[in-house]
Coordinates of C-alpha atoms in Angstrom, one line a residue:
X1 CA 51.9 9.5 16.0
X2 CA 48.4 10.9 15.7
X3 CA 46.1 10.8 12.8
X4 CA 46.1 14.6 12.5
X5 CA 49.4 15.2 13.8
X6 CA 52.6 13.4 12.7
X7 CA 56.1 13.9 11.3
X8 CA 56.6 12.9 7.7
X9 CA 60.2 11.8 6.8
X10 CA 59.8 8.8 4.3
X11 CA 62.3 6.8 2.3
X12 CA 61.4 8.3 -1.3
X13 CA 62.8 5.5 -3.3
X14 CA 63.9 1.9 -3.3
X15 CA 67.3 0.9 -4.6
X16 CA 66.8 -1.7 -7.2
X17 CA 70.3 -2.3 -8.3
X18 CA 73.6 -0.3 -8.4
X19 CA 72.6 3.4 -8.8
X20 CA 69.1 2.8 -10.1
X21 CA 66.4 3.7 -7.5
X22 CA 62.6 3.1 -8.1
X23 CA 61.0 6.4 -6.8
X24 CA 57.6 6.1 -5.2
X25 CA 56.5 9.2 -6.9
X26 CA 57.2 7.7 -10.2
X27 CA 55.5 4.5 -9.2
X28 CA 52.4 6.6 -8.4
X29 CA 52.5 7.9 -12.0
X30 CA 52.8 4.3 -13.3
X31 CA 49.9 3.2 -11.1
X32 CA 47.8 5.9 -12.4
X33 CA 48.5 5.2 -16.0
X34 CA 48.0 1.4 -15.6
X35 CA 44.6 2.0 -13.6
X36 CA 43.4 4.4 -16.3
X37 CA 44.2 1.8 -19.0
X38 CA 42.1 -0.8 -17.4
X39 CA 39.2 1.6 -16.9
X40 CA 39.2 2.6 -20.5
X41 CA 39.5 -1.0 -21.4
X42 CA 36.3 -1.7 -19.6
X43 CA 34.5 1.4 -21.1
X44 CA 35.7 0.1 -24.8
X45 CA 34.4 -3.5 -23.9
X46 CA 31.1 -2.0 -22.6
X47 CA 30.4 0.0 -25.4
X48 CA 31.8 -2.5 -28.0
X49 CA 34.7 -0.2 -29.2
X50 CA 37.4 -2.1 -31.0
X51 CA 40.2 -2.5 -28.5
X52 CA 42.9 -1.8 -31.3
X53 CA 42.2 1.9 -30.4
X54 CA 43.0 1.4 -26.8
X55 CA 46.8 1.4 -26.9
X56 CA 47.2 4.5 -29.0
X57 CA 44.9 6.1 -26.6
X58 CA 47.2 5.2 -23.7
X59 CA 50.3 6.5 -25.5
X60 CA 48.6 9.8 -26.5
X61 CA 47.3 10.2 -23.0
X62 CA 50.6 9.5 -21.3
X63 CA 52.6 11.8 -23.7
X64 CA 50.1 14.6 -23.5
X65 CA 49.8 14.5 -19.7
X66 CA 53.6 14.5 -19.0
X67 CA 54.4 17.3 -21.6
X68 CA 51.4 19.5 -20.8
X69 CA 52.2 19.2 -17.0
X70 CA 55.8 20.0 -17.5
X71 CA 55.3 22.9 -19.9
X72 CA 52.3 24.1 -17.7
X73 CA 54.5 24.1 -14.7
X74 CA 57.2 26.3 -16.5
X75 CA 54.8 28.7 -18.2
X76 CA 52.6 29.3 -15.2
X77 CA 55.1 29.1 -12.3
X78 CA 58.8 28.9 -13.2
X79 CA 59.2 30.9 -16.4
X80 CA 62.8 31.8 -15.6
X81 CA 63.8 28.3 -16.7
X82 CA 63.4 29.4 -20.2
X83 CA 66.4 31.7 -20.1
X84 CA 68.4 30.2 -17.1
X85 CA 68.1 26.5 -17.7
X86 CA 66.2 25.8 -20.9
X87 CA 67.2 22.2 -21.3
X88 CA 66.0 21.2 -17.9
X89 CA 62.5 21.9 -19.1
X90 CA 62.6 18.7 -21.3
X91 CA 65.3 16.6 -19.7
X92 CA 65.5 15.2 -15.9
X93 CA 68.7 17.2 -15.3
X94 CA 69.7 20.6 -14.2
X95 CA 72.4 22.4 -16.0
X96 CA 72.5 25.6 -14.1
X97 CA 75.2 24.7 -11.7
X98 CA 77.0 21.7 -13.6
X99 CA 74.9 18.6 -14.7
X100 CA 72.8 17.2 -11.7
X101 CA 70.1 14.5 -12.3
X102 CA 67.0 15.8 -10.8
X103 CA 64.1 13.9 -12.3
X104 CA 61.3 15.8 -13.7
X105 CA 60.5 18.2 -11.0
X106 CA 57.5 20.5 -11.5
X107 CA 54.4 19.3 -13.2
X108 CA 51.3 21.4 -13.2
X109 CA 47.8 20.0 -13.2
X110 CA 46.3 22.9 -15.3
X111 CA 49.1 22.2 -18.0
X112 CA 48.2 18.6 -17.9
X113 CA 44.6 19.3 -18.3
X114 CA 45.3 21.4 -21.4
X115 CA 47.8 18.9 -22.6
X116 CA 45.2 16.0 -22.6
X117 CA 42.5 18.2 -24.5
X118 CA 45.1 18.8 -27.1
X119 CA 46.4 15.3 -27.2
X120 CA 42.7 13.8 -27.5
X121 CA 42.2 16.1 -30.3
X122 CA 45.3 14.9 -32.2
X123 CA 44.3 11.3 -31.4
X124 CA 40.8 11.8 -32.7
X125 CA 42.3 13.3 -36.1
X126 CA 44.1 10.1 -36.6
X127 CA 41.7 7.6 -35.3
X128 CA 38.2 8.8 -36.2
X129 CA 35.9 6.3 -34.7
X130 CA 34.0 8.5 -32.2
X131 CA 33.7 12.3 -31.6
X132 CA 36.4 14.3 -29.6
X133 CA 33.7 14.9 -26.7
X134 CA 32.9 11.2 -26.6
X135 CA 36.4 10.4 -26.0
X136 CA 36.9 13.2 -23.5
X137 CA 33.7 12.2 -21.7
X138 CA 35.3 8.8 -21.0
X139 CA 39.1 9.7 -20.6
X140 CA 38.1 12.2 -17.7
X141 CA 36.9 9.2 -15.6
X142 CA 40.6 7.6 -15.9
X143 CA 42.2 10.9 -15.2
X144 CA 40.0 11.5 -12.1
X145 CA 41.3 8.1 -10.8
X146 CA 44.8 8.8 -11.5
X147 CA 44.8 12.1 -9.9
X148 CA 44.3 10.3 -6.5
X149 CA 47.6 8.7 -7.0
X150 CA 49.4 11.7 -8.3
X151 CA 48.6 13.6 -5.1
X152 CA 49.6 10.6 -2.9
X153 CA 53.0 10.8 -4.8
X154 CA 53.4 14.4 -4.1
X155 CA 52.7 13.9 -0.4
X156 CA 55.5 11.0 -0.4
X157 CA 57.9 13.5 -2.1
X158 CA 57.0 16.2 0.5
X159 CA 56.0 18.5 -2.2
X160 CA 53.0 20.9 -2.8
X161 CA 52.8 21.3 0.7
X162 CA 50.2 23.2 2.8
X163 CA 50.4 26.3 4.7
X164 CA 51.5 26.4 8.4
X165 CA 48.6 25.6 10.7
X166 CA 50.0 27.6 13.6
X167 CA 48.9 24.7 15.9
X168 CA 49.6 21.1 16.7
X169 CA 47.4 20.0 14.0
X170 CA 49.0 18.9 10.6
X171 CA 52.3 17.3 9.4
X172 CA 55.8 18.5 9.8
X173 CA 57.5 17.9 6.4
X174 CA 61.2 17.5 7.5
X175 CA 62.5 16.9 3.9
X176 CA 60.9 20.0 2.7
X177 CA 62.1 22.4 5.5
X178 CA 65.7 21.1 5.2
X179 CA 67.1 20.1 1.8
X180 CA 69.7 17.5 1.5
X181 CA 72.5 19.7 1.6
X182 CA 71.5 21.6 4.8
X183 CA 70.5 18.4 6.6
X184 CA 73.9 17.0 6.1
X185 CA 75.7 20.0 7.3
X186 CA 73.5 20.6 10.3
X187 CA 73.8 17.1 11.6
X188 CA 77.3 16.3 10.4
X189 CA 76.2 13.1 8.9
X190 CA 77.0 12.3 5.3
X191 CA 74.4 10.0 4.6
X192 CA 71.3 12.2 3.7
X193 CA 68.6 9.7 4.7
X194 CA 70.4 8.8 8.0
X195 CA 70.6 12.6 8.6
X196 CA 67.0 13.1 8.2
X197 CA 66.4 9.9 10.4
X198 CA 68.7 11.4 13.1
X199 CA 66.5 14.6 13.3
X200 CA 63.6 12.5 14.5
X201 CA 65.3 9.8 16.4
X202 CA 68.4 11.6 18.2
X203 CA 67.6 13.9 21.1
X204 CA 70.7 15.8 20.3
X205 CA 68.9 17.3 17.0
X206 CA 65.5 18.0 18.9
X207 CA 66.1 21.7 18.2
X208 CA 66.1 21.0 14.4
X209 CA 62.9 19.0 14.7
X210 CA 61.2 21.7 16.8
X211 CA 62.0 24.3 14.1
X212 CA 59.8 22.4 11.5
X213 CA 56.3 23.7 11.4
X214 CA 53.0 21.9 11.2
X215 CA 51.5 22.3 7.8
X216 CA 48.3 21.4 6.2
X217 CA 48.6 17.8 4.3
X218 CA 47.1 19.7 1.2
X219 CA 48.0 16.8 -1.0
X220 CA 46.0 14.4 1.0
X221 CA 43.0 16.7 1.1
X222 CA 43.1 16.8 -2.8
X223 CA 43.6 13.0 -3.2
X224 CA 40.7 12.2 -0.7
X225 CA 38.5 14.6 -2.8
X226 CA 39.5 13.1 -6.0
X227 CA 38.3 9.7 -4.9
X228 CA 34.9 11.2 -4.8
X229 CA 35.3 12.9 -8.1
X230 CA 36.0 9.5 -9.7
X231 CA 33.1 7.8 -7.9
X232 CA 30.6 10.4 -9.0
X233 CA 31.8 10.3 -12.6
X234 CA 31.7 6.4 -12.7
X235 CA 28.2 6.5 -11.2
X236 CA 26.8 9.1 -13.7
X237 CA 28.5 7.0 -16.5
X238 CA 27.5 3.6 -15.5
X239 CA 24.1 4.3 -13.9
X240 CA 22.4 7.2 -15.6
X241 CA 21.5 8.2 -19.1
X242 CA 23.7 11.4 -18.9
X243 CA 26.7 9.4 -20.3
X244 CA 24.9 9.7 -23.7
X245 CA 24.7 13.6 -23.4
X246 CA 27.6 14.8 -25.4
X247 CA 30.0 16.7 -23.3
X248 CA 28.2 16.4 -19.9
X249 CA 30.8 14.1 -18.3
X250 CA 33.6 16.2 -19.5
X251 CA 31.8 19.3 -18.0
X252 CA 31.1 17.5 -14.8
X253 CA 34.8 16.5 -14.6
X254 CA 35.9 20.1 -15.0
X255 CA 33.4 21.5 -12.4
X256 CA 34.3 19.0 -9.8
X257 CA 38.1 18.6 -10.1
X258 CA 38.8 22.2 -10.5
X259 CA 36.4 23.3 -7.7
X260 CA 38.4 21.0 -5.5
X261 CA 41.5 22.6 -6.6
X262 CA 40.2 26.1 -6.0
X263 CA 39.3 25.5 -2.5
X264 CA 42.4 23.5 -1.5
X265 CA 44.5 26.4 -2.9
X266 CA 43.4 28.3 0.3
X267 CA 45.5 26.0 2.5
X268 CA 48.3 25.4 -0.1
X269 CA 51.7 27.1 -0.3
X270 CA 52.5 28.9 -3.7
X271 CA 54.1 26.5 -6.1
X272 CA 56.3 29.3 -7.6
X273 CA 56.1 32.8 -8.6
X274 CA 52.7 34.1 -8.2
X275 CA 52.2 35.9 -11.6
X276 CA 48.4 36.2 -11.0
X277 CA 47.4 37.3 -7.4
X278 CA 44.0 39.5 -7.6
X279 CA 41.4 40.0 -5.1
X280 CA 43.1 37.5 -2.7
X281 CA 43.2 34.7 -5.0
X282 CA 46.4 32.9 -6.2
X283 CA 47.5 31.8 -9.5
X284 CA 46.2 28.2 -9.2
X285 CA 42.6 29.6 -8.3
X286 CA 42.5 32.1 -11.2
X287 CA 43.6 29.3 -13.5
X288 CA 41.0 26.9 -12.3
X289 CA 38.1 29.4 -12.8
X290 CA 38.2 29.1 -16.8
X291 CA 38.1 25.3 -16.3
X292 CA 35.0 25.6 -14.2
X293 CA 33.2 27.9 -16.5
X294 CA 34.0 25.5 -19.3
X295 CA 32.5 22.7 -17.5
X296 CA 29.2 24.6 -16.8
X297 CA 29.1 25.4 -20.5
X298 CA 29.5 21.8 -21.6
X299 CA 27.0 20.5 -18.9
X300 CA 24.2 23.0 -19.4
X301 CA 24.6 24.9 -22.6
X302 CA 26.5 22.9 -25.3
X303 CA 24.5 21.3 -28.0
X304 CA 26.2 18.9 -30.5
X305 CA 25.7 20.0 -34.1
X306 CA 23.5 16.9 -35.1
X307 CA 21.0 17.9 -32.3
X308 CA 20.4 21.4 -33.6
X309 CA 17.5 21.9 -35.8

């Protein structure tokens, strides 16, 4: 295995007891939310905000992120679910061909961003101790840290994969290329994980492995870039007076995160139907542009009402 060339065939979950499995993707979400809670707690303590507001903020953020991400995916990339499998939008099951547990597959970061903004608006209406933009300026620091782990979870799940590199550079996502039904049929091995392992380990199935193309690990590109997004936001917040400029951190977050997303999309496979595909840009890129423009507005144009004379 080389750093820039390797095969990816992970165990995606740990069996805890019986049929209950702890999926690493779910664990990444848990880590993201817990880390976000600790970051916000540090901010609340630093700014002498009553900690009784912290847990409700956490609950609003979790619900807004998950609901927004799921609805965003359906509306932007998989709208056919509305008519073909409506209840799968809200439940971790597919009902299209009988009842099948699938987990919550399909979460869009654009939807999550919109959901968080709406969720913070609703939170601030109930807990009116600071302005909405004050909350957003600080919540986005936690969101940036969480994005690092979400993309790692996507990599573990072999989803949101990159385009074929047409070279020996990249990652061969075996579990993306062969679904669990195909791999058991092609190998004749009933145990799914053992079937995947056989493709890597058994020379008999060398042809199956050779058919898997090398792809860009787009999830890792994003995750790595989001580390710097978080570090920049934290530096500006903790070391510069810009933290007191209302909307600046929120705008900076929008510019940094969605610029990363815009450029990574060039090496990423489409996540569903490309409803918008103008001038060589895909849906994800076009959806990122309004966020970047909004960020520029809050960084350089927006003035809070109390500052207007």
